[in-house]
PDB file of C-alpha atoms in Angstrom:
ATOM      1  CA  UNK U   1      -8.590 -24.092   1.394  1.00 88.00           C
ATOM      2  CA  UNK U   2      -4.628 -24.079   0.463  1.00 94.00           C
ATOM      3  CA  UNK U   3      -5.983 -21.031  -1.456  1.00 96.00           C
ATOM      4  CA  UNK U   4      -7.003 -19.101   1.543  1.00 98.00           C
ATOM      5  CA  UNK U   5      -3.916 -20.436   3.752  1.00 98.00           C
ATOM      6  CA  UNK U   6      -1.156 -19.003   1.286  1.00 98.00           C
ATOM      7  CA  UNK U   7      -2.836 -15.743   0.852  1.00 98.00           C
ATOM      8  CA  UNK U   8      -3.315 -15.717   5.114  1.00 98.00           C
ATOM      9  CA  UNK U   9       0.090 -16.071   5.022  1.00 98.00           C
ATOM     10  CA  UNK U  10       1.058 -13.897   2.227  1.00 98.00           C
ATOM     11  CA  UNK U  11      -1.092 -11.447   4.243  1.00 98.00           C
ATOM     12  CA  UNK U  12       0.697 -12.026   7.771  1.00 98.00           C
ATOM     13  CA  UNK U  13       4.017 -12.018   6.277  1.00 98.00           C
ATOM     14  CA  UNK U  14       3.261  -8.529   4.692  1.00 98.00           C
ATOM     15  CA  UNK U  15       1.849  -7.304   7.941  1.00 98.00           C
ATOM     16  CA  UNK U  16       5.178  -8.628   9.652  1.00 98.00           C
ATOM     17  CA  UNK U  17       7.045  -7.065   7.232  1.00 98.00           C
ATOM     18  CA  UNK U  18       5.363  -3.459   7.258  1.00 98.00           C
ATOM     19  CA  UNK U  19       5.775  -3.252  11.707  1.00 98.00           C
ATOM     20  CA  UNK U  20       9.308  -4.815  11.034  1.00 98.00           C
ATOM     21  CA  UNK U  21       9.882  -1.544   8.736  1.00 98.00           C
ATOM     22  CA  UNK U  22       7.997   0.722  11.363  1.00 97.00           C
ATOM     23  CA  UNK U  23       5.821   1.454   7.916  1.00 98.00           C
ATOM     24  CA  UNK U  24       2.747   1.562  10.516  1.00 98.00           C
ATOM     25  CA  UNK U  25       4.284   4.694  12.220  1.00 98.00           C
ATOM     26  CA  UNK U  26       2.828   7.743  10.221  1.00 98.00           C
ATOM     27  CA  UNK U  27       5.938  10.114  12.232  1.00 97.00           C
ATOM     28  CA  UNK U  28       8.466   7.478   9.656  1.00 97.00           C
ATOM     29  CA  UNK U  29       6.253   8.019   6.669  1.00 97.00           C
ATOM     30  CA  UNK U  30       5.436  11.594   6.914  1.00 97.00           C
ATOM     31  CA  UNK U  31       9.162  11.774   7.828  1.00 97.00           C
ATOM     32  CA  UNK U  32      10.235  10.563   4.349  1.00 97.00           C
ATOM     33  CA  UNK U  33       7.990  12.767   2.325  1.00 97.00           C
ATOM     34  CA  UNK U  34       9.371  15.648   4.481  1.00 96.00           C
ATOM     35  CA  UNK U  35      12.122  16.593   2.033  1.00 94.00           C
ATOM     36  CA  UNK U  36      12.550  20.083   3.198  1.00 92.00           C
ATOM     37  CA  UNK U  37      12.416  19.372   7.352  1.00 92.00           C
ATOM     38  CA  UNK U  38      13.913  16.632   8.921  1.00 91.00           C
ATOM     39  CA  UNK U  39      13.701  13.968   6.060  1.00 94.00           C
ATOM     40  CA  UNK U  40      13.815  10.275   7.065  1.00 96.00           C
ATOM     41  CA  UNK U  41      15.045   8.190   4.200  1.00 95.00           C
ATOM     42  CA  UNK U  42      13.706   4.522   5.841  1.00 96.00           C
ATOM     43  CA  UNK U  43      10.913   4.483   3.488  1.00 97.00           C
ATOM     44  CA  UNK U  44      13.642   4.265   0.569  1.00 97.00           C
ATOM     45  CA  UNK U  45      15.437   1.211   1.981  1.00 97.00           C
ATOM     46  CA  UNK U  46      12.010  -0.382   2.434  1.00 98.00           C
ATOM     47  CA  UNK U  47      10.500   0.152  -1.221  1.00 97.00           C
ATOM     48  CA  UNK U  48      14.606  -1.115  -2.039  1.00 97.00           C
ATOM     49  CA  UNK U  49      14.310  -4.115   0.189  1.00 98.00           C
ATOM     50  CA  UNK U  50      10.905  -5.428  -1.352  1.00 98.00           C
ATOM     51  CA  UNK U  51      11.434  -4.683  -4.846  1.00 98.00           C
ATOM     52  CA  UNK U  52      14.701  -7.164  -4.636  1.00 98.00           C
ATOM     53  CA  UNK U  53      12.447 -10.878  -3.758  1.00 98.00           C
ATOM     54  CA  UNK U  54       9.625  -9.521  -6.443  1.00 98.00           C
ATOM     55  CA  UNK U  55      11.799  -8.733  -9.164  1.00 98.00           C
ATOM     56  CA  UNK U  56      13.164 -12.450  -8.290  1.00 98.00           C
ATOM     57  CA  UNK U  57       9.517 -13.555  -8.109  1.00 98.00           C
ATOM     58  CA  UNK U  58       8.435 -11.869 -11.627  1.00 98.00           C
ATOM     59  CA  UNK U  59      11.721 -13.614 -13.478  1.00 97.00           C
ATOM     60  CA  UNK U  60      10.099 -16.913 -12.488  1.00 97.00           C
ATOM     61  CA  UNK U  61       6.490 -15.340 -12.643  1.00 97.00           C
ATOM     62  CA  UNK U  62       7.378 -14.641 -16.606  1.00 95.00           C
ATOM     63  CA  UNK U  63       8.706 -18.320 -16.801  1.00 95.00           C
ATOM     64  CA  UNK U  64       5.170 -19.916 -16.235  1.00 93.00           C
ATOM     65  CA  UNK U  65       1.653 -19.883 -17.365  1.00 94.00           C
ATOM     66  CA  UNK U  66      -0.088 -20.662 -13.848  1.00 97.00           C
ATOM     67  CA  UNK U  67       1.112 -20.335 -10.483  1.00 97.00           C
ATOM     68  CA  UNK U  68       1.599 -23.087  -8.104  1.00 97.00           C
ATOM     69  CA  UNK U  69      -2.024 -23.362  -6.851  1.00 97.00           C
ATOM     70  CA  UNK U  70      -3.293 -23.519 -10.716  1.00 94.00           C
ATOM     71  CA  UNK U  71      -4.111 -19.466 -11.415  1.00 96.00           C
ATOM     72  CA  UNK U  72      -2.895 -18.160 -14.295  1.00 96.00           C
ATOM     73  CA  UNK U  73      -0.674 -15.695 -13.691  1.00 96.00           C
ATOM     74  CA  UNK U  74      -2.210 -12.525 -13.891  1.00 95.00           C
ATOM     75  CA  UNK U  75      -2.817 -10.311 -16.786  1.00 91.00           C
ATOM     76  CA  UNK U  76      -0.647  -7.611 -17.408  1.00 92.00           C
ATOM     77  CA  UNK U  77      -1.834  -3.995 -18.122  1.00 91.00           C
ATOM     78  CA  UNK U  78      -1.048  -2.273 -21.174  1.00 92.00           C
ATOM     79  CA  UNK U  79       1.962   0.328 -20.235  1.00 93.00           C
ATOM     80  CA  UNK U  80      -0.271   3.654 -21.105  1.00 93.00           C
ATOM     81  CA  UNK U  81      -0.606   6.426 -18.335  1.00 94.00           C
ATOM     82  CA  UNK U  82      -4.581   7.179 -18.909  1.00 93.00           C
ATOM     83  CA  UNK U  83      -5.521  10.743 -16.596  1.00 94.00           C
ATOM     84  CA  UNK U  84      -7.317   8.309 -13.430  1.00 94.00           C
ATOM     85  CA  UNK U  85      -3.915   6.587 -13.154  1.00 96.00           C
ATOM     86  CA  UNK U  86      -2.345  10.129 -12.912  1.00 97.00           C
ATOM     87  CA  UNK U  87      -5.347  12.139 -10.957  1.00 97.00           C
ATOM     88  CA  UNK U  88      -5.627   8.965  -8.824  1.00 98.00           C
ATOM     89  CA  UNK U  89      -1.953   8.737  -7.705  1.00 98.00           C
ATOM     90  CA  UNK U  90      -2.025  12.406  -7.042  1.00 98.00           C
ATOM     91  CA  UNK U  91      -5.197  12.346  -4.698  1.00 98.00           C
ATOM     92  CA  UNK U  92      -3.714   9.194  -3.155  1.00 98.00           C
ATOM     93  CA  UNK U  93      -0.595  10.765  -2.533  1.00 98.00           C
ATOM     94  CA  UNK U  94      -1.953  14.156  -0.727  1.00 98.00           C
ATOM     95  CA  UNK U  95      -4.357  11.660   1.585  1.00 98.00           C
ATOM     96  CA  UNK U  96      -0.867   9.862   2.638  1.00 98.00           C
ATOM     97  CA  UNK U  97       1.083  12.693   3.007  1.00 98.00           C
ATOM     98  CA  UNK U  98      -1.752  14.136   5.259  1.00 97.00           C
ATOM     99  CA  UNK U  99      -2.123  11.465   7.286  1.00 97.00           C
ATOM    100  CA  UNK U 100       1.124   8.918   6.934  1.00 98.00           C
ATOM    101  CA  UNK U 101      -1.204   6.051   5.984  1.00 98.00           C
ATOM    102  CA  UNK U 102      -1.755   4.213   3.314  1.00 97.00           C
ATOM    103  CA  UNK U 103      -3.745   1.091   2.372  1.00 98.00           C
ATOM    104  CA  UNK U 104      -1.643  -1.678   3.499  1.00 98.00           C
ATOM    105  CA  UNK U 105      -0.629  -0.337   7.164  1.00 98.00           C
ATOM    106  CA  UNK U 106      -4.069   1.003   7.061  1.00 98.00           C
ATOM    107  CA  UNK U 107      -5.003  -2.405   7.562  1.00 98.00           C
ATOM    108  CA  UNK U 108      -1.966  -3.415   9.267  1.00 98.00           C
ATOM    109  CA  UNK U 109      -2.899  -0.839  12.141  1.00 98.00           C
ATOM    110  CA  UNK U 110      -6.517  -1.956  12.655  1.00 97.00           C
ATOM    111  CA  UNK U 111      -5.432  -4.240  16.097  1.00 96.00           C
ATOM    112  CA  UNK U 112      -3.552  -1.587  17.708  1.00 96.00           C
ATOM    113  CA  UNK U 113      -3.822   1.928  16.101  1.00 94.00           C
ATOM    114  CA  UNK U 114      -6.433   3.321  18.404  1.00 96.00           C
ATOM    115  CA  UNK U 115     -10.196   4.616  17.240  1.00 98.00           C
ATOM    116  CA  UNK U 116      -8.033   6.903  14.737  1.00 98.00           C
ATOM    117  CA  UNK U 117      -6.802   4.198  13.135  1.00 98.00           C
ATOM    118  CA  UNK U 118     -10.889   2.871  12.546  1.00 98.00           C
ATOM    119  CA  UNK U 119     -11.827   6.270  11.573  1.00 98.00           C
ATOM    120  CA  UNK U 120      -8.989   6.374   8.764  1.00 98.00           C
ATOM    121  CA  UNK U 121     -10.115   2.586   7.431  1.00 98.00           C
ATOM    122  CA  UNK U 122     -13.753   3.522   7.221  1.00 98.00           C
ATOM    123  CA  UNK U 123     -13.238   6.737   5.571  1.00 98.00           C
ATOM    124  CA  UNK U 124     -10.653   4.943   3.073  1.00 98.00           C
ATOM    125  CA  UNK U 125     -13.525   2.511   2.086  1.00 98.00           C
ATOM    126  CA  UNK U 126     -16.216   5.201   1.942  1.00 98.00           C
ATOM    127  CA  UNK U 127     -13.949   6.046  -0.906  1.00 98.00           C
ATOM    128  CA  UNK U 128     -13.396   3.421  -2.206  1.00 98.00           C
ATOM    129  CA  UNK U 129     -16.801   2.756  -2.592  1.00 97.00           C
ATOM    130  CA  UNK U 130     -17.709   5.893  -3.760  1.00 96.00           C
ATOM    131  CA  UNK U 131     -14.760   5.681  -6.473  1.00 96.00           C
ATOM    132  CA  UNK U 132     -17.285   3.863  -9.418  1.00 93.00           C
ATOM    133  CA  UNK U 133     -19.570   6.655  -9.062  1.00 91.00           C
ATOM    134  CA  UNK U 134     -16.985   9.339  -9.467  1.00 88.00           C
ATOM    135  CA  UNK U 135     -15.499   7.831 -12.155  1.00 86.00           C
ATOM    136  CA  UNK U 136     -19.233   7.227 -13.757  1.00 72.00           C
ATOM    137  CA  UNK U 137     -19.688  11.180 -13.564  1.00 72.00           C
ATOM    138  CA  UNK U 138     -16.245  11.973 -15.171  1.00 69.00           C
ATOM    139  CA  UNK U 139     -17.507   9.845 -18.227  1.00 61.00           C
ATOM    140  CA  UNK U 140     -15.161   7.400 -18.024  1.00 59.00           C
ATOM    141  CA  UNK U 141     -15.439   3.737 -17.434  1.00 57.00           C
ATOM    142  CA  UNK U 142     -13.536   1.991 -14.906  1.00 54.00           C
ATOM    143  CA  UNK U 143      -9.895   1.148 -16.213  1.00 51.00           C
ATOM    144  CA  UNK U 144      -9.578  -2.766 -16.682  1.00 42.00           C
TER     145      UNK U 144
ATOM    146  CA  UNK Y   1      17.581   6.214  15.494  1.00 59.00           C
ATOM    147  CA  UNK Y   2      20.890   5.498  13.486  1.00 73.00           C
ATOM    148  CA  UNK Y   3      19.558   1.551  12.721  1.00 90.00           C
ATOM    149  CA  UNK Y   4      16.167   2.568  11.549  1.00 93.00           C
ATOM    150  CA  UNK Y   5      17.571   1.718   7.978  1.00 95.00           C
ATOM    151  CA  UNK Y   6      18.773  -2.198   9.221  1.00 97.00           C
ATOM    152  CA  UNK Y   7      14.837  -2.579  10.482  1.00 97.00           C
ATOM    153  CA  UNK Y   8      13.764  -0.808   6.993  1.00 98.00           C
ATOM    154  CA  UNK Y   9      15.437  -2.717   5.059  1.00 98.00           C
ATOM    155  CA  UNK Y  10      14.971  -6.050   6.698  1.00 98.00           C
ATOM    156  CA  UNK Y  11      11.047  -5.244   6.789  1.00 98.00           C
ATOM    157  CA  UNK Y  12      11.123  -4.525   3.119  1.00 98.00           C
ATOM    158  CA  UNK Y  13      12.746  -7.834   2.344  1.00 98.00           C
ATOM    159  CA  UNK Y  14       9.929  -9.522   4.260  1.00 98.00           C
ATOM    160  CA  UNK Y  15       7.554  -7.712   2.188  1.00 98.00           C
ATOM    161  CA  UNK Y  16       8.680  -8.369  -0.790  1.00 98.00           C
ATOM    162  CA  UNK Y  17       9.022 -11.759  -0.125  1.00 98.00           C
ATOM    163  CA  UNK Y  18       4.925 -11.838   0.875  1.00 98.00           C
ATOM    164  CA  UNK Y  19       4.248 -10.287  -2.542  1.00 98.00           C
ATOM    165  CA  UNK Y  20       6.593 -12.750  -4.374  1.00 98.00           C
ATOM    166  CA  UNK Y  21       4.238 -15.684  -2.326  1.00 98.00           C
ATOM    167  CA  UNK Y  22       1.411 -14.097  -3.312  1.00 98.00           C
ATOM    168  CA  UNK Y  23       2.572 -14.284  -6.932  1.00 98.00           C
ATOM    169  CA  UNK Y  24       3.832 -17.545  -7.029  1.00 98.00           C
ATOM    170  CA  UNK Y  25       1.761 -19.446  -4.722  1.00 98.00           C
ATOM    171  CA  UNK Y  26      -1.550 -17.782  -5.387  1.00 98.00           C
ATOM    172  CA  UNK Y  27      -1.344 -16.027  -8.941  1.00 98.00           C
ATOM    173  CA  UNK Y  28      -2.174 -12.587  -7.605  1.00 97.00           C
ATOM    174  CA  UNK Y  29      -0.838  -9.060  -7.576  1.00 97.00           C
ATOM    175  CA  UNK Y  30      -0.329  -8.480  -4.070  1.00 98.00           C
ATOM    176  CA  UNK Y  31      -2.106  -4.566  -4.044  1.00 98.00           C
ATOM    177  CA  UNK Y  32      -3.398  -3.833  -0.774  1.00 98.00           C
ATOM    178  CA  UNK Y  33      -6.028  -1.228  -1.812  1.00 98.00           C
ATOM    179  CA  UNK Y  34      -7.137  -3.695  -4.956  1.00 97.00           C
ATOM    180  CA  UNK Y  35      -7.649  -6.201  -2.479  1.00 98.00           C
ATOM    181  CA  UNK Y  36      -9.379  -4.662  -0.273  1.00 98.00           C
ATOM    182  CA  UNK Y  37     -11.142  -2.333  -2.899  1.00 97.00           C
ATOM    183  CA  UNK Y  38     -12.800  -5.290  -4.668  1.00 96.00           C
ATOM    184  CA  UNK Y  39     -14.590  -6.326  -1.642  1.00 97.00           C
ATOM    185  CA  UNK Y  40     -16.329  -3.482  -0.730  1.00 96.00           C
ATOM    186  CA  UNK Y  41     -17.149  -2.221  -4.238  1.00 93.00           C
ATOM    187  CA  UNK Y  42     -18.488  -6.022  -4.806  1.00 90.00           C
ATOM    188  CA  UNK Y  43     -16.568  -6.404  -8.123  1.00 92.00           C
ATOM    189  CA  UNK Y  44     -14.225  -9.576  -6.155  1.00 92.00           C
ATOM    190  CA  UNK Y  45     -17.374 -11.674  -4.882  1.00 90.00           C
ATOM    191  CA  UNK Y  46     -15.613 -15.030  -6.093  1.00 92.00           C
ATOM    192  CA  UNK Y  47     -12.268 -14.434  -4.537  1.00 95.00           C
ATOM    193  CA  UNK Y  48     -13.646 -13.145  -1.433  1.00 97.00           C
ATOM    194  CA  UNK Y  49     -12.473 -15.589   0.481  1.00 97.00           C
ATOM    195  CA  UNK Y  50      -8.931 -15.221  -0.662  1.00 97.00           C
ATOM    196  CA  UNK Y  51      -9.312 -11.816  -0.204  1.00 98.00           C
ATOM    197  CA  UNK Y  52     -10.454 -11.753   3.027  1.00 98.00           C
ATOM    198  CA  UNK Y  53      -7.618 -14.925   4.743  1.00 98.00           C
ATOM    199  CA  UNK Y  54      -4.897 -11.917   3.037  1.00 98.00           C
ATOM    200  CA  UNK Y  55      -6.432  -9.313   5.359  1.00 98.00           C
ATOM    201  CA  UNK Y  56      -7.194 -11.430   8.498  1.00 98.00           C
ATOM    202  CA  UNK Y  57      -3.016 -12.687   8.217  1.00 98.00           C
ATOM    203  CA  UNK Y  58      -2.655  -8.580   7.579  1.00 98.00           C
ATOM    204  CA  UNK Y  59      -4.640  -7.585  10.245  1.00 98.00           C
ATOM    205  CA  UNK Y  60      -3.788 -10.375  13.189  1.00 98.00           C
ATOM    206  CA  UNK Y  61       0.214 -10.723  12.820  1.00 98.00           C
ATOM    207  CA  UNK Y  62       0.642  -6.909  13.648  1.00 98.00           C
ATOM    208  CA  UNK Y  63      -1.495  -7.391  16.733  1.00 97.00           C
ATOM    209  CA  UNK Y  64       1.048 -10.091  17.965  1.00 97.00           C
ATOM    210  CA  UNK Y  65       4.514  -8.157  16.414  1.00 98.00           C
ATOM    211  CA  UNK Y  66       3.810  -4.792  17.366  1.00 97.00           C
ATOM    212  CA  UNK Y  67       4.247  -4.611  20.822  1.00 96.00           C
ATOM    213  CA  UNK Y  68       6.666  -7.453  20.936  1.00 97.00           C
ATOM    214  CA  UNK Y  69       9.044  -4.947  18.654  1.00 96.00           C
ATOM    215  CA  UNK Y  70       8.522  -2.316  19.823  1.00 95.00           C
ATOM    216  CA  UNK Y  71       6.951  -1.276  16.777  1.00 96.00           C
ATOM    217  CA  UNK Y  72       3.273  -0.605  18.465  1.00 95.00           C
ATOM    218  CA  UNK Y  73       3.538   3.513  18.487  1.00 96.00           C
ATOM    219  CA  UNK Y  74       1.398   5.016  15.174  1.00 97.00           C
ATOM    220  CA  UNK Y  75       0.949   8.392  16.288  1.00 97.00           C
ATOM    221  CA  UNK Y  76      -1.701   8.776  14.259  1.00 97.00           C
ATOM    222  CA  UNK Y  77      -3.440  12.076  14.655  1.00 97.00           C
ATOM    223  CA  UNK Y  78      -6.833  12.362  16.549  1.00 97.00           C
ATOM    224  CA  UNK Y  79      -7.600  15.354  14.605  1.00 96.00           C
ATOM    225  CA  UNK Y  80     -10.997  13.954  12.910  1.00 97.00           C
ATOM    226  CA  UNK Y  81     -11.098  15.888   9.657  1.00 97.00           C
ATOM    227  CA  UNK Y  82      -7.508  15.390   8.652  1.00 97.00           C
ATOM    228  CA  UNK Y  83      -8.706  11.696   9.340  1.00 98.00           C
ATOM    229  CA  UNK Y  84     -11.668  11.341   7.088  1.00 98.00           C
ATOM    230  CA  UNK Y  85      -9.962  13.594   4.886  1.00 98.00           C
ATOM    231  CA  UNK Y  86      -7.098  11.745   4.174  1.00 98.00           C
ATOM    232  CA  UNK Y  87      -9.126   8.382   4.286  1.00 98.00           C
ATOM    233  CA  UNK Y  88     -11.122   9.553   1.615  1.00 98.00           C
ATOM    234  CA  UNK Y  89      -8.508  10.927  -0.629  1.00 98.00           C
ATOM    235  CA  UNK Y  90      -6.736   7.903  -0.075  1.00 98.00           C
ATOM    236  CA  UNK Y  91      -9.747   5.916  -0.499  1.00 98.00           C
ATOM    237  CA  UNK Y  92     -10.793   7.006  -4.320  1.00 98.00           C
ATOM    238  CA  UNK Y  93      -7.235   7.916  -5.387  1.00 98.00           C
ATOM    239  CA  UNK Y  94      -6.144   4.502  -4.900  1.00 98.00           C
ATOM    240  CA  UNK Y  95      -9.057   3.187  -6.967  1.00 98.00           C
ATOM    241  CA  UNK Y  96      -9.086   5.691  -9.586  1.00 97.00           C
ATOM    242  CA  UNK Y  97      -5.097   5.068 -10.111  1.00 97.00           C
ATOM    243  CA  UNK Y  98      -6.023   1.400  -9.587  1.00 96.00           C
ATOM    244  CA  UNK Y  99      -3.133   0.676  -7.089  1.00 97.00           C
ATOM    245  CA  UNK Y 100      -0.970   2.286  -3.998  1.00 97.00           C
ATOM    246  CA  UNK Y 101       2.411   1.624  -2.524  1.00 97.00           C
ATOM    247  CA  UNK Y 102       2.155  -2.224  -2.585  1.00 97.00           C
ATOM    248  CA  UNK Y 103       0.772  -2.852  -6.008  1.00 97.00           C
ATOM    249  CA  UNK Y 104       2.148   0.148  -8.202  1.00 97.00           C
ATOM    250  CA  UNK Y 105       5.155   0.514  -5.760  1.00 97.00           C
ATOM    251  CA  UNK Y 106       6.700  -2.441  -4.845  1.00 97.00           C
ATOM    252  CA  UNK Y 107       5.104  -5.191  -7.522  1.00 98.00           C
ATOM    253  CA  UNK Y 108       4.734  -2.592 -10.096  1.00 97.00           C
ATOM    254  CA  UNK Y 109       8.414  -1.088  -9.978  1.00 97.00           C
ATOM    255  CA  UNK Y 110       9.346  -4.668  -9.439  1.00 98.00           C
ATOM    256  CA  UNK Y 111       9.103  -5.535 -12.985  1.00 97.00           C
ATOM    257  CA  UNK Y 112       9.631  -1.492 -14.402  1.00 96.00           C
ATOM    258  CA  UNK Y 113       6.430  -1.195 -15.213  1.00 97.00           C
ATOM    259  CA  UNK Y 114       5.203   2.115 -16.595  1.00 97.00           C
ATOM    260  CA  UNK Y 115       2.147   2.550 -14.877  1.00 97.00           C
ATOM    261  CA  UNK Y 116       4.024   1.785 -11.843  1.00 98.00           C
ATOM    262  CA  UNK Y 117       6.638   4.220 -12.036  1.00 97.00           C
ATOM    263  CA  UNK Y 118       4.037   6.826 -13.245  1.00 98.00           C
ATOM    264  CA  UNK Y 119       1.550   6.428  -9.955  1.00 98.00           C
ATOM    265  CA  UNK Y 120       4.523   5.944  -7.571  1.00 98.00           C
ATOM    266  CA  UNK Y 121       6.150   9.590  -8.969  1.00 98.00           C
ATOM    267  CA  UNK Y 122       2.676  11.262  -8.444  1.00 98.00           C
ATOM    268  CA  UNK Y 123       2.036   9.866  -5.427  1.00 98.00           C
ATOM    269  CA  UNK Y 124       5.403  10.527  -3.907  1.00 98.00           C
ATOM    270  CA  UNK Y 125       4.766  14.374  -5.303  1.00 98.00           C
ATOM    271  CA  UNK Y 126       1.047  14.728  -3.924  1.00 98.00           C
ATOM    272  CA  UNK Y 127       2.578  13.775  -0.573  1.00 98.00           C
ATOM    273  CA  UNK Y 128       5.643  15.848  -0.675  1.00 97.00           C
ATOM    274  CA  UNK Y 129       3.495  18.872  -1.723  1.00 97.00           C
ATOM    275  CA  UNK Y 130       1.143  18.561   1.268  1.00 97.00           C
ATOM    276  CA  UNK Y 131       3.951  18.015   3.858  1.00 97.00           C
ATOM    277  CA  UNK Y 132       5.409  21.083   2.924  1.00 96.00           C
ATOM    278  CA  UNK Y 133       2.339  23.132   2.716  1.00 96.00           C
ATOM    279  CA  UNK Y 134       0.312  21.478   5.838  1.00 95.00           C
ATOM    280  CA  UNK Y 135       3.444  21.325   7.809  1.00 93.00           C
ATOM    281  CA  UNK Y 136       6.132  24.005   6.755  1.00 93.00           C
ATOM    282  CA  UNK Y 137       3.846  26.608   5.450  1.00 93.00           C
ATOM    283  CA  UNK Y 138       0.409  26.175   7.353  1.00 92.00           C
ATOM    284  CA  UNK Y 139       2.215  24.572  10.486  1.00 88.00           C
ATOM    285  CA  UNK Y 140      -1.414  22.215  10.573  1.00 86.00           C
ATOM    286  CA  UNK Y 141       0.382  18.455  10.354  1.00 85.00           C
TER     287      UNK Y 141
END
């Protein structure tokens, strides 16, 4: 139960956090990958502002076996670039420069974003669940 | 607007600070499309639960901030095939490269990790290369 509390709040404070930002507005996001029109650089001091509390977080993070609730902390992946990771970030990056969304505002937009912002979820997860199959037919098993 | 970086930066700090919770606290990588990702693929069936209290505080806190900010406007197209086309490439790119902004962005650059820096320079280039082509060259975004 403290379990699901933490990670409600965890998940409220990163909704907060992302309309705070104005990450949810696709004109801000769009406007920082515009580098050649009218480029918005807000999406820099946002990535700046949360990498500051989790570098923080990892120092103690490395410090510890388990976290506070009793999970170990999680396991690290080995720091090799396989072709998904690459082909993957790619594709994810041309969807979000399309559209200005990406998963977490995605989510974060689902109250008050309109039918388009329902459309964009469900496709997203038709993806995603489509994803094991695509990687099945590439030959390649899913990356740990 | 001349503040826009104040509110960025502020937001960011919030942000982080959720992902340094969910670390701490809770002994997870806070990645929004792993979260979500493993529930509908069915590969996170014992930490649904979890999984699913992250999205309801994700979903429900905007609903209440939004307007009360300001903050409500996504201008989100309504053109449906840039919708489901960007969904979808969103969709399996973020599970193929097994993260997005949150996890390979800010937890992943958080610690310089290499896979991190990797996705987040590809995706940053995949959506600076459509920008310019769908909005300076083909005018369509």
């Amino acid at each position: 139960m403290r379990r699901n509390l933490f990670a409600a709040l965890a998940g409220g404070l990163f909704g907060l956090g992302l309309v705070v930002s104005d990450m949810t507005n696709t004109v801000k996001v769009q406007g920082w990958l515009d580098v050649f029109g009218a480029w918005d650089p807000t999406l820099a001091f946002v990535l700046g502002g949360a990498v500051l509390p989790m570098a923080v977080a990892w120092v103690f993070a490395g410090r510890r076996d388990r976290a506070v609730l009793g999970t170990p902390m999680p396991d690290l992946p080995k720091p090799v670039a396989e072709p998904d990771l690459v082909v993957g970030s790619l594709l994810f990056g041309m969807g979000w420069g399309f559209s200005g969304l990406c998963p977490g505002p995605a989510m974060a937009v689902l109250g008050f974003g309109g039918w388009q912002g329902i459309v964009f979820l469900l496709a997203m997860i038709a993806g995603m669940v489509a994803t094991p199959a695509i990687r099945g037919r590439m030959g390649r098993p899913a990356a740990a | 607007m001349q503040t826009d970086w104040i509110w960025g930066l502020a937001g960011g700090l919030i942000i982080g600070s959720a992902a340094a919770l969910y670390l701490l606290v809770n002994g997870r990588i806070m990645g929004a499309s792993g979260i979500l990702g493993g529930l509908v693929d069915g590969t996170a069936r014992t930490v649904a639960a979890e999984r699913l209290s992250f999205i309801a505080g994700l979903v429900a806190v905007p609903v209440v901030a939004a307007p009360f900010l300001g903050h409500d406007a996504t201008h989100l197209t309504s053109n449906l095939a840039v919708l489901l086309i960007s969904g979808l490439l969103v969709g399996v790119g973020t599970r193929l490269a097994n993260g997005c902004t949150s996890g390979h962005g800010v937890c992943g650059i958080a610690r310089f990790s290499f896979r991190g820096m990797v996705a987040t320079v590809f995706y940053l280039l995949g959506g600076g290369i459509v920008v310019l082509v769908f909005r300076h060259l083909l005018g369509l975004i």
